[in-house]
Amino acid sequence: MKTTVLLSHARHPVSDRPQLSRLEAQAIALAAEVDEAPSGLHAGRNETGVVAALGHGLTALDRLDLADTTDPLSALAAFLTRQRFDLILAGRRGEGGHETGLLPYRLAAILGLPILADAVAITPGAAVETLVVDQAMAKGARRRVTIRLPAIVTVHPLAPPPRPFAYGPMRRGTIRRHPVDGSANAADLDTAEERPHRLRPKLMRQSAGQAAGANLYVDPTPEEAARLILAYLEANGIRRYGPLNDR
Amino acid sequence: MSRPRRDPRAERQSHDVGATGSRPRYDRSQPLPGRAGVPPIVAPARSGMTTQPQPAKPELRIVDEPAFLVFAVVEAPGGRLSRFDRQVLGAARLLADAGDGGAGVVAIASHSVEGLGEAGADRVLLFTAEAMPGTVAKALRQTVDALSPRHVLFAETGDSADLARRLAIALDEPLLANVEHLTSRQAVRAIRNGRAEIAATPPRLISLGEDRIKPYEAAPCEARALALDTAPHNDDPAILSVEFIPGDPASLALSETDFVVSAGNGVSDFAAFRDLATHLRATPGASRVVCDAGLMPRAAQVGASGTVLSADCYFALGISGAPQHLQGIAGCEHVIAVNTDLHAAMIERAGLAIVQDAQLVMPALLQLLRGGER
Ligand SMILES: Cc1cc2nc3c(=O)[nH]c(=O)nc-3n(C[C@H](O)[C@H](O)[C@H](O)COP(=O)(O)OP(=O)(O)OC[C@H]3O[C@@H](n4cnc5c(N)ncnc54)[C@H](O)[C@@H]3O)c2cc1C
């Protein structure tokens, strides 16, 4: 299964050095489970961050020679149409740019491929040209979808952790540099003003204060206590336990 | 504050046995007649909840002819609104009530959900359950074309985030993703790895970051059901099969689960405790003392140096409630405590506090759960 992982130009939040995004490193670990020689694809001039992907399990890296300020969509679409990958993996939102998370969906629309989000595990399907994708859902649920290849899949942070970094494979890995011809169009959303980021506090995850200390029961019989607890759980919609005896 | 004022003279007078003679005689062993009917601490003794006047039931807020519509897509796993869903509805209410108001909020869910009115929805639109995001996006696109809402709000998580992007592609409109700050005039989101931000007037498609916008808390809205003429059905040729696997609480990570039952130093019967966790369909946790003693794995530790929970409900058996432990459950909405010590901090924190031996309550709970199983 010919697989590629889309790599963005992530930067470290504190030092601002180029680095490999963690989610994309997790995507590499997923790719290595269905393809013994997965490759990566990066559009941009700076290689220092993304070469680490070779040390995390990629065997080759394709780099499109494109200025960082241009919209990589058309160049990526043209490259992917030429290469005909079976599976294209990506993070939820590319890092370092506008981070809208729309790029995989735009690619899917241009290439006419199906797209699935939030994968935590992928395995080859029973039939040829199929893939079984486990999608992460709320409360630990999973949705197992069998999809026909080729397809685009984005990866969820609950996917297995990245493979450990190894220096040798990074040195041995091949980097293929591809020049991009034609006019590159400007990035979207440039009408809005851009300014330094201001940290804003999140809402406190505090429980509603009125609940505390409302019901206090001193020395009820154990049976009474058990009934109180189950009634509380059901009344607040935590769990339903079906009809309970002697109630 | 509203405690009845003591009158020492009258109290002393009521102890007077009325003996004849020069010296007055008092019998202090008798309880005061005025307070005889007050039971000892059993019922709501603390926090003065009972003495406060009950607020009158707020009346329903009805929008008959909305000036414009704001869509809010809620996921509501298991038919209950999550805190994130409430925040999305709160943001929709904020945009709908801006300016001269009179706009309607339409909650869009894939199955019936409780409490949408209280969370701020004027109308409710249901799509069929178990539809894949691709199919829901098609149906949503038709609804957007038909009703032309001014804004469509999504949560930046799971299927909602997926849906937001599919809709943005289908409508060929920009999406303001992962918004951190929202008012009726501007929406702000971080870009370039959190180094810069962009502000824009709220566009049509917005997805919100978690814990950014307050949920709606004023008068409940109507949540009237809207009839939908386009029922989505899975017809994507590339998707061959879909299977839903419910989460198994026993094997879930503590940070992912919604209900944790936790054992502390007051629990000695750990076989019964594990049994109880499976029967309650809860994820087992523990305090540090228990993990240090090797009675539970280290991964089960709740608290500052263990896992900080995002669960809705926490059930503490025999846990004193040390500050380091309480930090781990600060976000839990419902807390149940069973402890032998009336003055434990966990009893103070709990929404349902039971002063009783955990070793007696656990078998009683198990018996009730086993007897009640269908
Ligand atoms: C730097 C630091 C970090 C820490 N981090 C954490 C952390 O992350 N998580 C954590 O949990 N702790 C942490 N601790 C430890 C914490 O301070 C407490 O020591 C610990 O939480 C106490 O655990 P406990 O409530 O189970 O035990 P105890 O404090 O011994 O409490 C036992 C409770 O059980 C009750 N009890 C006894 N018998 C029964 C019975 N038969 N039935 C019912 N109730 C009974 C008692 O009344 C008592 O309230 C940390 C401490 C430090 C110094």
Short mmCIF file of C-alpha atoms in Angstrom, two decimals, chain A residues 9-16 19 68 92-93 95-102 105-106 109 114-118 129-130 134-149 156 158 189 192-208 210-230 232-233 236-247, chain B residues 41-44 46-47 49 77 80 83 87 114 131-133 156-159 162 165-166 168-169 175 177-178 180-181 186 188-200 210-215 237-247 249 252 256 258-259 279-282 310 312-313 315 330-336 338 342 347-356 360-361 364-365 368-369 371-372 374:
data_model
loop_
_atom_site.label_atom_id
_atom_site.label_comp_id
_atom_site.label_asym_id
_atom_site.label_seq_id
_atom_site.Cartn_x
_atom_site.Cartn_y
_atom_site.Cartn_z
CA HIS A 9 6.09 23.36 8.99
CA ALA A 10 5.39 23.18 12.73
CA ARG A 11 7.43 25.24 15.14
CA HIS A 12 8.22 24.74 18.79
CA PRO A 13 5.87 26.88 20.87
CA VAL A 14 8.63 28.25 23.10
CA SER A 15 11.86 28.28 21.09
CA ASP A 16 10.15 28.85 17.70
CA GLN A 19 10.18 20.81 14.50
CA ASP A 68 6.38 29.51 2.88
CA ARG A 92 -6.08 17.33 12.08
CA ARG A 93 -4.75 20.82 11.38
CA GLU A 95 0.74 23.57 12.09
CA GLY A 96 2.67 26.74 11.46
CA GLY A 97 0.33 28.25 8.88
CA HIS A 98 -3.29 29.29 9.08
CA GLU A 99 -4.18 26.00 10.83
CA THR A 100 -7.72 25.77 9.53
CA GLY A 101 -7.54 22.03 8.95
CA LEU A 102 -9.21 22.53 5.58
CA TYR A 105 -10.63 18.33 2.66
CA ARG A 106 -9.70 20.63 -0.22
CA ALA A 109 -12.39 17.56 -3.23
CA PRO A 114 -13.06 10.00 0.20
CA ILE A 115 -11.82 11.47 3.50
CA LEU A 116 -12.14 10.13 7.04
CA ALA A 117 -11.22 12.10 10.17
CA ASP A 118 -9.81 11.22 13.59
CA GLU A 129 -7.87 -2.01 -2.04
CA THR A 130 -9.75 -1.54 1.22
CA ASP A 134 -11.03 3.13 13.68
CA GLN A 135 -12.28 6.65 14.35
CA ALA A 136 -12.17 8.08 17.87
CA MET A 137 -15.56 9.22 19.18
CA ALA A 138 -16.62 10.79 22.47
CA LYS A 139 -16.44 8.75 25.70
CA GLY A 140 -13.98 6.22 24.36
CA ALA A 141 -16.29 4.88 21.66
CA ARG A 142 -14.85 3.91 18.29
CA ARG A 143 -16.38 3.80 14.84
CA ARG A 144 -14.89 1.14 12.60
CA VAL A 145 -15.26 2.15 8.97
CA THR A 146 -14.19 0.07 5.99
CA ILE A 147 -13.25 2.35 3.14
CA ARG A 148 -12.23 1.80 -0.45
CA LEU A 149 -8.77 3.06 -1.39
CA HIS A 156 -6.48 11.82 16.18
CA LEU A 158 -5.31 9.38 20.86
CA LEU A 189 -7.70 34.63 4.74
CA ALA A 192 -8.06 39.65 8.11
CA GLU A 193 -5.48 41.53 10.11
CA GLU A 194 -2.72 39.53 11.70
CA ARG A 195 -1.31 40.55 15.06
CA PRO A 196 0.72 39.02 17.90
CA HIS A 197 -1.16 36.36 19.80
CA ARG A 198 -2.57 37.21 23.20
CA LEU A 199 -3.12 34.35 25.63
CA ARG A 200 -6.70 34.30 26.83
CA PRO A 201 -7.71 32.31 29.89
CA LYS A 202 -9.96 29.35 29.33
CA LEU A 203 -13.15 28.94 31.31
CA MET A 204 -12.54 27.31 34.68
CA ARG A 205 -13.52 23.66 34.75
CA GLN A 206 -15.24 24.16 38.07
CA SER A 207 -18.34 22.26 39.03
CA ALA A 208 -21.43 24.29 39.86
CA GLN A 210 -24.54 24.79 44.48
CA ALA A 211 -24.17 21.04 44.28
CA ALA A 212 -21.58 20.80 47.06
CA GLY A 213 -22.87 19.96 50.50
CA ALA A 214 -26.49 19.75 49.41
CA ASN A 215 -27.26 16.22 50.54
CA LEU A 216 -25.54 14.89 53.62
CA TYR A 217 -26.69 11.61 55.15
CA VAL A 218 -25.21 10.53 58.44
CA ASP A 219 -25.29 6.80 59.18
CA PRO A 220 -27.94 5.55 56.81
CA THR A 221 -28.20 1.77 56.62
CA PRO A 222 -25.94 0.38 53.86
CA GLU A 223 -28.98 -0.62 51.79
CA GLU A 224 -30.40 2.88 52.11
CA ALA A 225 -27.01 4.35 51.13
CA ALA A 226 -26.78 2.10 48.07
CA ARG A 227 -30.24 3.14 46.93
CA LEU A 228 -29.38 6.81 47.42
CA ILE A 229 -26.22 6.46 45.34
CA LEU A 230 -27.90 4.69 42.44
CA TYR A 232 -28.34 10.02 42.36
CA LEU A 233 -26.50 8.47 39.41
CA ASN A 236 -28.14 13.06 36.95
CA GLY A 237 -28.08 10.91 33.83
CA ILE A 238 -24.66 9.38 34.49
CA ARG A 239 -25.73 5.75 33.95
CA ARG A 240 -28.96 3.81 33.60
CA TYR A 241 -29.03 0.49 35.45
CA GLY A 242 -32.47 -0.77 34.47
CA PRO A 243 -35.19 -1.56 37.02
CA LEU A 244 -33.72 -2.15 40.46
CA ASN A 245 -35.38 -4.46 42.92
CA ASP A 246 -37.28 -3.22 46.00
CA ARG A 247 -37.56 0.36 44.88
CA ILE B 41 -27.55 16.69 61.89
CA VAL B 42 -29.15 14.43 59.35
CA ALA B 43 -30.68 16.52 56.65
CA PRO B 44 -29.24 19.61 54.89
CA ARG B 46 -24.80 23.12 56.03
CA SER B 47 -24.80 25.88 53.45
CA MET B 49 -29.81 25.89 51.26
CA PRO B 77 -23.17 11.58 23.03
CA ARG B 80 -26.97 14.30 27.02
CA ARG B 83 -20.24 20.95 28.48
CA GLN B 87 -20.77 26.25 25.11
CA GLU B 114 -32.50 16.35 26.68
CA ALA B 131 -25.21 8.72 9.63
CA MET B 132 -21.64 9.35 8.56
CA PRO B 133 -20.41 12.98 8.54
CA GLU B 156 -13.82 21.89 17.21
CA THR B 157 -13.87 18.22 18.10
CA GLY B 158 -14.84 14.87 16.62
CA ASP B 159 -17.61 14.65 14.05
CA ASP B 162 -15.31 17.02 10.43
CA ARG B 165 -14.93 21.29 7.07
CA ARG B 166 -17.13 19.27 4.76
CA ALA B 168 -17.09 24.70 4.18
CA ILE B 169 -15.94 22.76 1.11
CA LEU B 175 -14.28 28.51 7.98
CA ALA B 177 -11.66 27.27 12.90
CA ASN B 178 -10.87 26.84 16.59
CA GLU B 180 -10.63 31.42 21.02
CA HIS B 181 -12.58 34.62 21.58
CA GLN B 186 -15.28 39.91 16.19
CA VAL B 188 -10.29 35.73 17.15
CA ARG B 189 -8.24 32.63 16.46
CA ALA B 190 -4.59 31.72 16.88
CA ILE B 191 -2.42 30.91 13.88
CA ARG B 192 1.25 30.02 13.26
CA ASN B 193 1.62 27.69 16.25
CA GLY B 194 0.11 30.20 18.63
CA ARG B 195 2.54 32.98 17.66
CA ALA B 196 0.03 35.22 15.93
CA GLU B 197 -3.71 35.66 15.84
CA ILE B 198 -6.24 36.96 13.38
CA ALA B 199 -9.45 38.81 14.14
CA ALA B 200 -12.39 38.97 11.77
CA GLU B 210 -13.26 24.12 24.01
CA ASP B 211 -13.81 26.13 27.23
CA ARG B 212 -13.81 29.48 25.47
CA ILE B 213 -17.41 30.70 25.55
CA LYS B 214 -19.78 30.60 28.51
CA PRO B 215 -22.87 28.42 28.26
CA PRO B 237 -19.85 4.52 -2.54
CA ALA B 238 -16.36 4.59 -0.99
CA ILE B 239 -17.62 3.60 2.48
CA LEU B 240 -18.16 -0.12 2.51
CA SER B 241 -19.24 -0.75 6.11
CA VAL B 242 -19.67 1.13 9.37
CA GLU B 243 -19.63 -0.46 12.79
CA PHE B 244 -20.04 1.39 16.09
CA ILE B 245 -18.00 0.05 19.01
CA PRO B 246 -19.12 1.51 22.35
CA GLY B 247 -16.34 2.45 24.77
CA PRO B 249 -15.10 1.90 30.71
CA LEU B 252 -10.51 3.35 29.12
CA GLU B 256 -10.98 9.91 28.58
CA ASP B 258 -16.93 10.13 31.95
CA PHE B 259 -17.47 8.25 35.23
CA HIS B 279 -21.08 -3.43 37.67
CA LEU B 280 -21.35 0.36 37.80
CA ARG B 281 -19.77 0.47 34.30
CA ALA B 282 -17.24 2.96 35.66
CA SER B 310 -12.39 15.45 32.78
CA ASP B 312 -18.73 14.19 34.66
CA CYS B 313 -19.07 12.10 37.80
CA PHE B 315 -17.53 8.41 43.18
CA ALA B 330 -11.83 19.98 40.18
CA GLY B 331 -13.67 19.65 36.86
CA CYS B 332 -16.10 16.92 37.93
CA GLU B 333 -19.66 18.13 38.04
CA HIS B 334 -21.11 15.42 40.27
CA VAL B 335 -19.20 14.00 43.23
CA ILE B 336 -20.40 11.21 45.53
CA VAL B 338 -18.71 7.57 51.15
CA LEU B 342 -18.19 13.47 58.84
CA ILE B 347 -17.68 14.96 52.28
CA GLU B 348 -17.55 18.75 52.06
CA ARG B 349 -16.90 18.63 48.30
CA ALA B 350 -19.52 16.02 47.45
CA GLY B 351 -22.95 16.60 45.95
CA LEU B 352 -24.11 13.41 47.66
CA ALA B 353 -22.27 12.74 50.92
CA ILE B 354 -22.82 9.53 52.87
CA VAL B 355 -21.23 8.98 56.26
CA GLN B 356 -21.01 5.21 56.40
CA LEU B 360 -20.70 -2.16 54.10
CA VAL B 361 -21.90 0.08 51.28
CA ALA B 364 -25.11 -3.43 49.38
CA LEU B 365 -24.53 -1.63 46.08
CA LEU B 368 -28.73 -3.96 44.32
CA LEU B 369 -26.98 -3.91 40.94
CA GLY B 371 -30.58 -8.02 41.57
CA GLY B 372 -31.64 -5.28 39.21
CA ARG B 374 -32.11 -7.46 33.22
#
